[in-house]
PDB file of C-alpha atoms in Angstrom:
ATOM      1  CA  ALA A   1     -29.610  70.974  -0.077  1.00  0.00           C
ATOM      2  CA  GLY A   2     -31.708  71.505   2.540  1.00  0.00           C
ATOM      3  CA  SER A   3     -34.501  73.952   0.947  1.00  0.00           C
ATOM      4  CA  PHE A   4     -37.678  71.986  -0.219  1.00  0.00           C
ATOM      5  CA  PRO A   5     -38.455  74.454  -2.882  1.00  0.00           C
ATOM      6  CA  MET A   6     -34.710  74.286  -4.003  1.00  0.00           C
ATOM      7  CA  GLN A   7     -35.253  70.336  -4.042  1.00  0.00           C
ATOM      8  CA  MET A   8     -38.878  70.611  -5.959  1.00  0.00           C
ATOM      9  CA  ARG A   9     -36.828  72.903  -8.798  1.00  0.00           C
ATOM     10  CA  LEU A  10     -33.651  70.440  -8.868  1.00  0.00           C
ATOM     11  CA  ALA A  11     -35.795  67.265  -9.404  1.00  0.00           C
ATOM     12  CA  ASP A  12     -38.576  69.137 -12.020  1.00  0.00           C
ATOM     13  CA  ALA A  13     -34.901  70.496 -13.970  1.00  0.00           C
ATOM     14  CA  TYR A  14     -33.713  66.883 -13.989  1.00  0.00           C
ATOM     15  CA  GLU A  15     -36.875  65.669 -15.068  1.00  0.00           C
ATOM     16  CA  LYS A  16     -37.253  67.705 -17.941  1.00  0.00           C
ATOM     17  CA  THR A  17     -33.454  66.884 -19.134  1.00  0.00           C
ATOM     18  CA  GLY A  18     -34.606  62.783 -18.857  1.00  0.00           C
ATOM     19  CA  ASP A  19     -32.348  62.187 -15.621  1.00  0.00           C
ATOM     20  CA  THR A  20     -34.812  60.363 -14.281  1.00  0.00           C
ATOM     21  CA  PRO A  21     -32.408  58.878 -11.526  1.00  0.00           C
ATOM     22  CA  ALA A  22     -31.159  62.294 -10.342  1.00  0.00           C
ATOM     23  CA  ALA A  23     -34.641  63.755 -10.530  1.00  0.00           C
ATOM     24  CA  MET A  24     -36.210  60.474  -8.199  1.00  0.00           C
ATOM     25  CA  ALA A  25     -33.607  61.290  -6.112  1.00  0.00           C
ATOM     26  CA  ALA A  26     -34.167  64.933  -5.613  1.00  0.00           C
ATOM     27  CA  TYR A  27     -38.051  64.294  -5.001  1.00  0.00           C
ATOM     28  CA  GLU A  28     -36.880  61.572  -2.303  1.00  0.00           C
ATOM     29  CA  ARG A  29     -35.004  64.460  -0.579  1.00  0.00           C
ATOM     30  CA  ALA A  30     -37.883  66.909  -1.088  1.00  0.00           C
ATOM     31  CA  ALA A  31     -40.220  64.121   0.644  1.00  0.00           C
ATOM     32  CA  ALA A  32     -38.137  63.916   3.424  1.00  0.00           C
ATOM     33  CA  LEU A  33     -38.112  68.103   4.114  1.00  0.00           C
ATOM     34  CA  ALA A  34     -41.795  67.899   3.816  1.00  0.00           C
ATOM     35  CA  PRO A  35     -43.279  64.784   4.462  1.00  0.00           C
ATOM     36  CA  SER A  36     -46.758  66.422   4.960  1.00  0.00           C
ATOM     37  CA  ALA A  37     -46.338  67.803   1.432  1.00  0.00           C
ATOM     38  CA  THR A  38     -49.997  66.895  -0.233  1.00  0.00           C
ATOM     39  CA  GLY A  39     -51.335  67.377  -3.889  1.00  0.00           C
ATOM     40  CA  LYS A  40     -50.899  66.456  -7.585  1.00  0.00           C
ATOM     41  CA  ASP A  41     -47.203  68.446  -7.423  1.00  0.00           C
ATOM     42  CA  SER A  42     -46.034  66.768  -4.152  1.00  0.00           C
ATOM     43  CA  PRO A  43     -42.504  64.818  -4.035  1.00  0.00           C
ATOM     44  CA  ASN A  44     -44.212  61.653  -2.974  1.00  0.00           C
ATOM     45  CA  VAL A  45     -46.765  62.191  -6.197  1.00  0.00           C
ATOM     46  CA  LYS A  46     -44.049  62.458  -8.586  1.00  0.00           C
ATOM     47  CA  LEU A  47     -41.452  60.229  -7.331  1.00  0.00           C
ATOM     48  CA  ALA A  48     -44.585  57.398  -7.414  1.00  0.00           C
ATOM     49  CA  LYS A  49     -45.045  58.404 -10.905  1.00  0.00           C
ATOM     50  CA  LEU A  50     -41.695  58.397 -11.564  1.00  0.00           C
ATOM     51  CA  ALA A  51     -40.829  54.866  -9.938  1.00  0.00           C
ATOM     52  CA  VAL A  52     -43.770  53.344 -11.815  1.00  0.00           C
ATOM     53  CA  GLU A  53     -42.491  54.608 -15.164  1.00  0.00           C
ATOM     54  CA  GLN A  54     -39.183  52.987 -14.216  1.00  0.00           C
ATOM     55  CA  LYS A  55     -40.725  49.919 -13.217  1.00  0.00           C
ATOM     56  CA  GLN A  56     -39.702  50.266  -9.560  1.00  0.00           C
ATOM     57  CA  PRO A  57     -42.815  49.314  -7.353  1.00  0.00           C
ATOM     58  CA  ASP A  58     -41.388  49.247  -4.186  1.00  0.00           C
ATOM     59  CA  LYS A  59     -40.330  52.800  -4.535  1.00  0.00           C
ATOM     60  CA  ALA A  60     -43.414  53.854  -5.814  1.00  0.00           C
ATOM     61  CA  LEU A  61     -45.511  52.103  -2.800  1.00  0.00           C
ATOM     62  CA  ALA A  62     -43.163  53.877  -0.325  1.00  0.00           C
ATOM     63  CA  ALA A  63     -43.873  57.182  -1.808  1.00  0.00           C
ATOM     64  CA  LEU A  64     -47.601  56.265  -2.308  1.00  0.00           C
ATOM     65  CA  GLU A  65     -47.754  55.040   1.639  1.00  0.00           C
ATOM     66  CA  ALA A  66     -45.992  58.129   2.932  1.00  0.00           C
ATOM     67  CA  LEU A  67     -48.802  59.852   1.166  1.00  0.00           C
ATOM     68  CA  SER A  68     -51.723  58.043   2.208  1.00  0.00           C
ATOM     69  CA  LYS A  69     -50.679  59.020   5.936  1.00  0.00           C
ATOM     70  CA  VAL A  70     -50.887  62.984   4.720  1.00  0.00           C
ATOM     71  CA  ASP A  71     -53.358  62.896   2.551  1.00  0.00           C
ATOM     72  CA  ALA A  72     -56.937  61.252   2.925  1.00  0.00           C
ATOM     73  CA  ASN A  73     -58.498  63.005  -0.543  1.00  0.00           C
ATOM     74  CA  ASP A  74     -56.323  61.926  -3.679  1.00  0.00           C
ATOM     75  CA  ILE A  75     -58.107  58.903  -5.027  1.00  0.00           C
ATOM     76  CA  GLY A  76     -55.628  59.162  -8.087  1.00  0.00           C
ATOM     77  CA  SER A  77     -52.411  58.394  -5.758  1.00  0.00           C
ATOM     78  CA  ALA A  78     -54.712  55.938  -3.878  1.00  0.00           C
ATOM     79  CA  ARG A  79     -55.658  53.586  -6.397  1.00  0.00           C
ATOM     80  CA  THR A  80     -51.930  53.588  -8.025  1.00  0.00           C
ATOM     81  CA  TRP A  81     -51.237  52.188  -4.401  1.00  0.00           C
ATOM     82  CA  ALA A  82     -54.045  49.463  -4.299  1.00  0.00           C
ATOM     83  CA  GLY A  83     -52.968  48.130  -7.640  1.00  0.00           C
ATOM     84  CA  LEU A  84     -49.407  48.021  -6.671  1.00  0.00           C
ATOM     85  CA  VAL A  85     -49.876  46.633  -3.456  1.00  0.00           C
ATOM     86  CA  ALA A  86     -52.532  44.113  -4.935  1.00  0.00           C
ATOM     87  CA  ALA A  87     -49.749  43.075  -7.629  1.00  0.00           C
ATOM     88  CA  LYS A  88     -47.592  42.196  -4.773  1.00  0.00           C
ATOM     89  CA  GLY A  89     -49.977  39.347  -3.590  1.00  0.00           C
ATOM     90  CA  ASP A  90     -50.296  40.260  -0.209  1.00  0.00           C
ATOM     91  CA  THR A  91     -53.969  39.949   0.525  1.00  0.00           C
ATOM     92  CA  LYS A  92     -54.663  41.973   3.831  1.00  0.00           C
ATOM     93  CA  ARG A  93     -52.442  45.062   2.407  1.00  0.00           C
ATOM     94  CA  SER A  94     -54.978  45.018  -0.825  1.00  0.00           C
ATOM     95  CA  ALA A  95     -58.035  44.836   1.841  1.00  0.00           C
ATOM     96  CA  ALA A  96     -56.619  48.036   3.568  1.00  0.00           C
ATOM     97  CA  ALA A  97     -55.779  49.556   0.234  1.00  0.00           C
ATOM     98  CA  TYR A  98     -59.000  48.727  -1.389  1.00  0.00           C
ATOM     99  CA  ALA A  99     -60.526  50.515   1.964  1.00  0.00           C
ATOM    100  CA  ARG A 100     -59.240  53.192   1.635  1.00  0.00           C
ATOM    101  CA  VAL A 101     -59.892  53.721  -2.622  1.00  0.00           C
ATOM    102  CA  ALA A 102     -63.638  52.962  -1.606  1.00  0.00           C
ATOM    103  CA  SER A 103     -63.535  55.646   1.680  1.00  0.00           C
ATOM    104  CA  ILE A 104     -62.555  58.469  -0.781  1.00  0.00           C
ATOM    105  CA  ASP A 105     -64.915  57.139  -3.318  1.00  0.00           C
ATOM    106  CA  PRO A 106     -67.950  54.865  -2.515  1.00  0.00           C
ATOM    107  CA  PHE A 107     -68.941  54.520  -5.448  1.00  0.00           C
ATOM    108  CA  ASP A 108     -66.098  52.998  -7.346  1.00  0.00           C
ATOM    109  CA  LEU A 109     -67.547  49.876  -8.105  1.00  0.00           C
ATOM    110  CA  ASP A 110     -64.196  48.017  -8.970  1.00  0.00           C
ATOM    111  CA  ALA A 111     -62.742  49.234  -5.497  1.00  0.00           C
ATOM    112  CA  GLN A 112     -65.947  47.983  -3.433  1.00  0.00           C
ATOM    113  CA  ALA A 113     -65.470  44.514  -5.309  1.00  0.00           C
ATOM    114  CA  SER A 114     -61.998  44.281  -4.713  1.00  0.00           C
ATOM    115  CA  LEU A 115     -62.298  45.040  -1.092  1.00  0.00           C
ATOM    116  CA  GLY A 116     -64.853  42.577  -0.706  1.00  0.00           C
ATOM    117  CA  ASN A 117     -62.859  39.831  -2.514  1.00  0.00           C
ATOM    118  CA  TYR A 118     -59.819  40.508  -0.588  1.00  0.00           C
ATOM    119  CA  ALA A 119     -61.467  40.995   2.779  1.00  0.00           C
ATOM    120  CA  LEU A 120     -63.476  37.731   1.972  1.00  0.00           C
ATOM    121  CA  VAL A 121     -59.776  35.899   1.320  1.00  0.00           C
ATOM    122  CA  SER A 122     -58.565  37.472   4.506  1.00  0.00           C
ATOM    123  CA  GLY A 123     -61.453  36.167   6.556  1.00  0.00           C
ATOM    124  CA  ASP A 124     -63.368  39.516   7.580  1.00  0.00           C
ATOM    125  CA  ALA A 125     -66.605  38.784   6.261  1.00  0.00           C
ATOM    126  CA  ALA A 126     -68.180  41.664   7.727  1.00  0.00           C
ATOM    127  CA  THR A 127     -66.304  43.924   5.683  1.00  0.00           C
ATOM    128  CA  ALA A 128     -66.884  42.107   2.425  1.00  0.00           C
ATOM    129  CA  ILE A 129     -70.469  41.903   3.219  1.00  0.00           C
ATOM    130  CA  ARG A 130     -70.251  46.021   3.521  1.00  0.00           C
ATOM    131  CA  ALA A 131     -68.406  46.106   0.245  1.00  0.00           C
ATOM    132  CA  PHE A 132     -70.596  43.677  -1.646  1.00  0.00           C
ATOM    133  CA  ARG A 133     -73.998  45.358  -0.696  1.00  0.00           C
ATOM    134  CA  SER A 134     -72.159  48.401  -1.694  1.00  0.00           C
ATOM    135  CA  VAL A 135     -71.645  47.049  -5.016  1.00  0.00           C
ATOM    136  CA  LEU A 136     -74.990  46.056  -5.485  1.00  0.00           C
ATOM    137  CA  ALA A 137     -76.485  49.419  -4.204  1.00  0.00           C
ATOM    138  CA  ALA A 138     -73.963  51.393  -6.503  1.00  0.00           C
ATOM    139  CA  GLY A 139     -76.131  49.875  -9.217  1.00  0.00           C
ATOM    140  CA  THR A 140     -73.255  46.873 -10.509  1.00  0.00           C
ATOM    141  CA  VAL A 141     -74.230  45.193 -14.061  1.00  0.00           C
ATOM    142  CA  ASP A 142     -73.729  42.255 -12.843  1.00  0.00           C
ATOM    143  CA  LYS A 143     -76.010  41.480 -10.502  1.00  0.00           C
ATOM    144  CA  ALA A 144     -75.877  37.705 -10.308  1.00  0.00           C
ATOM    145  CA  ALA A 145     -72.037  37.685  -9.658  1.00  0.00           C
ATOM    146  CA  ALA A 146     -72.853  40.756  -6.797  1.00  0.00           C
ATOM    147  CA  ARG A 147     -75.636  38.916  -5.135  1.00  0.00           C
ATOM    148  CA  THR A 148     -73.112  35.424  -5.406  1.00  0.00           C
ATOM    149  CA  TYR A 149     -70.090  37.165  -3.735  1.00  0.00           C
ATOM    150  CA  LEU A 150     -72.529  38.872  -0.987  1.00  0.00           C
ATOM    151  CA  ALA A 151     -73.859  35.048  -0.228  1.00  0.00           C
ATOM    152  CA  GLU A 152     -70.474  33.782   0.317  1.00  0.00           C
ATOM    153  CA  ALA A 153     -69.672  36.543   2.345  1.00  0.00           C
ATOM    154  CA  TYR A 154     -72.923  35.756   4.328  1.00  0.00           C
ATOM    155  CA  LEU A 155     -71.973  32.074   4.455  1.00  0.00           C
ATOM    156  CA  ALA A 156     -68.351  32.787   5.683  1.00  0.00           C
ATOM    157  CA  ASN A 157     -70.025  35.159   8.530  1.00  0.00           C
ATOM    158  CA  GLY A 158     -72.136  32.389   9.796  1.00  0.00           C
ATOM    159  CA  GLN A 159     -75.793  34.027   8.516  1.00  0.00           C
ATOM    160  CA  LYS A 160     -76.512  30.637   6.069  1.00  0.00           C
ATOM    161  CA  SER A 161     -79.863  31.983   5.831  1.00  0.00           C
ATOM    162  CA  GLU A 162     -79.236  35.260   4.229  1.00  0.00           C
ATOM    163  CA  ALA A 163     -76.935  33.284   2.196  1.00  0.00           C
ATOM    164  CA  LYS A 164     -79.133  31.581   0.743  1.00  0.00           C
ATOM    165  CA  LYS A 165     -81.882  34.191  -0.361  1.00  0.00           C
ATOM    166  CA  GLU A 166     -78.961  35.896  -1.629  1.00  0.00           C
ATOM    167  CA  VAL A 167     -77.889  32.990  -3.905  1.00  0.00           C
ATOM    168  CA  LEU A 168     -81.246  32.193  -5.116  1.00  0.00           C
ATOM    169  CA  THR A 169     -81.568  35.997  -6.178  1.00  0.00           C
ATOM    170  CA  ALA A 170     -78.702  35.474  -8.218  1.00  0.00           C
ATOM    171  CA  LEU A 171     -79.989  32.188  -9.369  1.00  0.00           C
ATOM    172  CA  GLU A 172     -82.976  33.606 -10.498  1.00  0.00           C
ATOM    173  CA  LEU A 173     -81.236  36.628 -12.311  1.00  0.00           C
ATOM    174  CA  ALA A 174     -78.532  33.830 -13.923  1.00  0.00           C
ATOM    175  CA  PRO A 175     -79.660  30.579 -13.950  1.00  0.00           C
ATOM    176  CA  GLN A 176     -76.609  28.794 -15.024  1.00  0.00           C
ATOM    177  CA  PHE A 177     -74.121  30.779 -13.521  1.00  0.00           C
ATOM    178  CA  GLU A 178     -72.642  27.474 -11.981  1.00  0.00           C
ATOM    179  CA  ARG A 179     -70.777  29.476  -9.061  1.00  0.00           C
ATOM    180  CA  ALA A 180     -74.448  30.123  -7.601  1.00  0.00           C
ATOM    181  CA  GLN A 181     -75.425  26.797  -8.122  1.00  0.00           C
ATOM    182  CA  ASP A 182     -72.282  25.311  -6.775  1.00  0.00           C
ATOM    183  CA  LEU A 183     -73.003  27.613  -3.723  1.00  0.00           C
ATOM    184  CA  LEU A 184     -76.357  27.211  -3.586  1.00  0.00           C
ATOM    185  CA  LEU A 185     -75.158  23.092  -3.706  1.00  0.00           C
ATOM    186  CA  THR A 186     -73.088  23.880  -0.242  1.00  0.00           C
ATOM    187  CA  LEU A 187     -75.893  25.553   1.783  1.00  0.00           C
ATOM    188  CA  THR A 188     -78.525  22.646   1.184  1.00  0.00           C
ATOM    189  CA  GLN A 189     -75.865  19.983   1.513  1.00  0.00           C
ATOM    190  CA  PRO A 190     -76.750  18.811   5.622  1.00  0.00           C
TER     191      PRO A 190
END
C-alpha cells in the first residue's frame, strides 16, 4: 500500500476494469506518495482526467493545482485547470490560472485574452495591458476588439491619452463597433 509503482499499477488496473472510484482513490494514494511526479502519466494528471469525466471539478482542481506546483511545462493540464477555475467564477484565481497558461505558451491568444479580461475585472490594469498587447503582437484576427480592450486597460491604469489612441485605432478598423464608440464617448467627456 505504501509503494508508488504499486498504487499506479493498481489504479491503471481499476481504470481498465471500469472501477473509476477505486482508480481515483489509488491515484490519490500514488500522488500522496510521490507529489513531485510529473508528465502525462503522473497520478495527478490521471486523477484530474477521471475527475473531469466523473463531473467532480473540485477533485480535478485539487489534482491540477498540486501538479502546477511541481510541473511548470504541462500546457494541457494548465489549460484544463484554467477552464475549471474560470467555471467557478473566481476572478483572481482565473487570472492566475490564465497567467500560468500564458507563461507556458505566450502565443496562446485565448489565454492572453482571458488573462487580460480577468486581470482588468480584478483591478490589475498593468497585467491587462501586457496581455492585450500580447494578443495584438501575436496577430489576433479581431484587432478592433483587442485594441478596445487595450484601451479599457489603459483607461483603468490612468493612461487616458494611450486609451484614446487605441480606441481611435479600433474605430478606424471597425467604425460601427459599439463598445469602442461607447469608450470614445467616455474618454471625450469632461
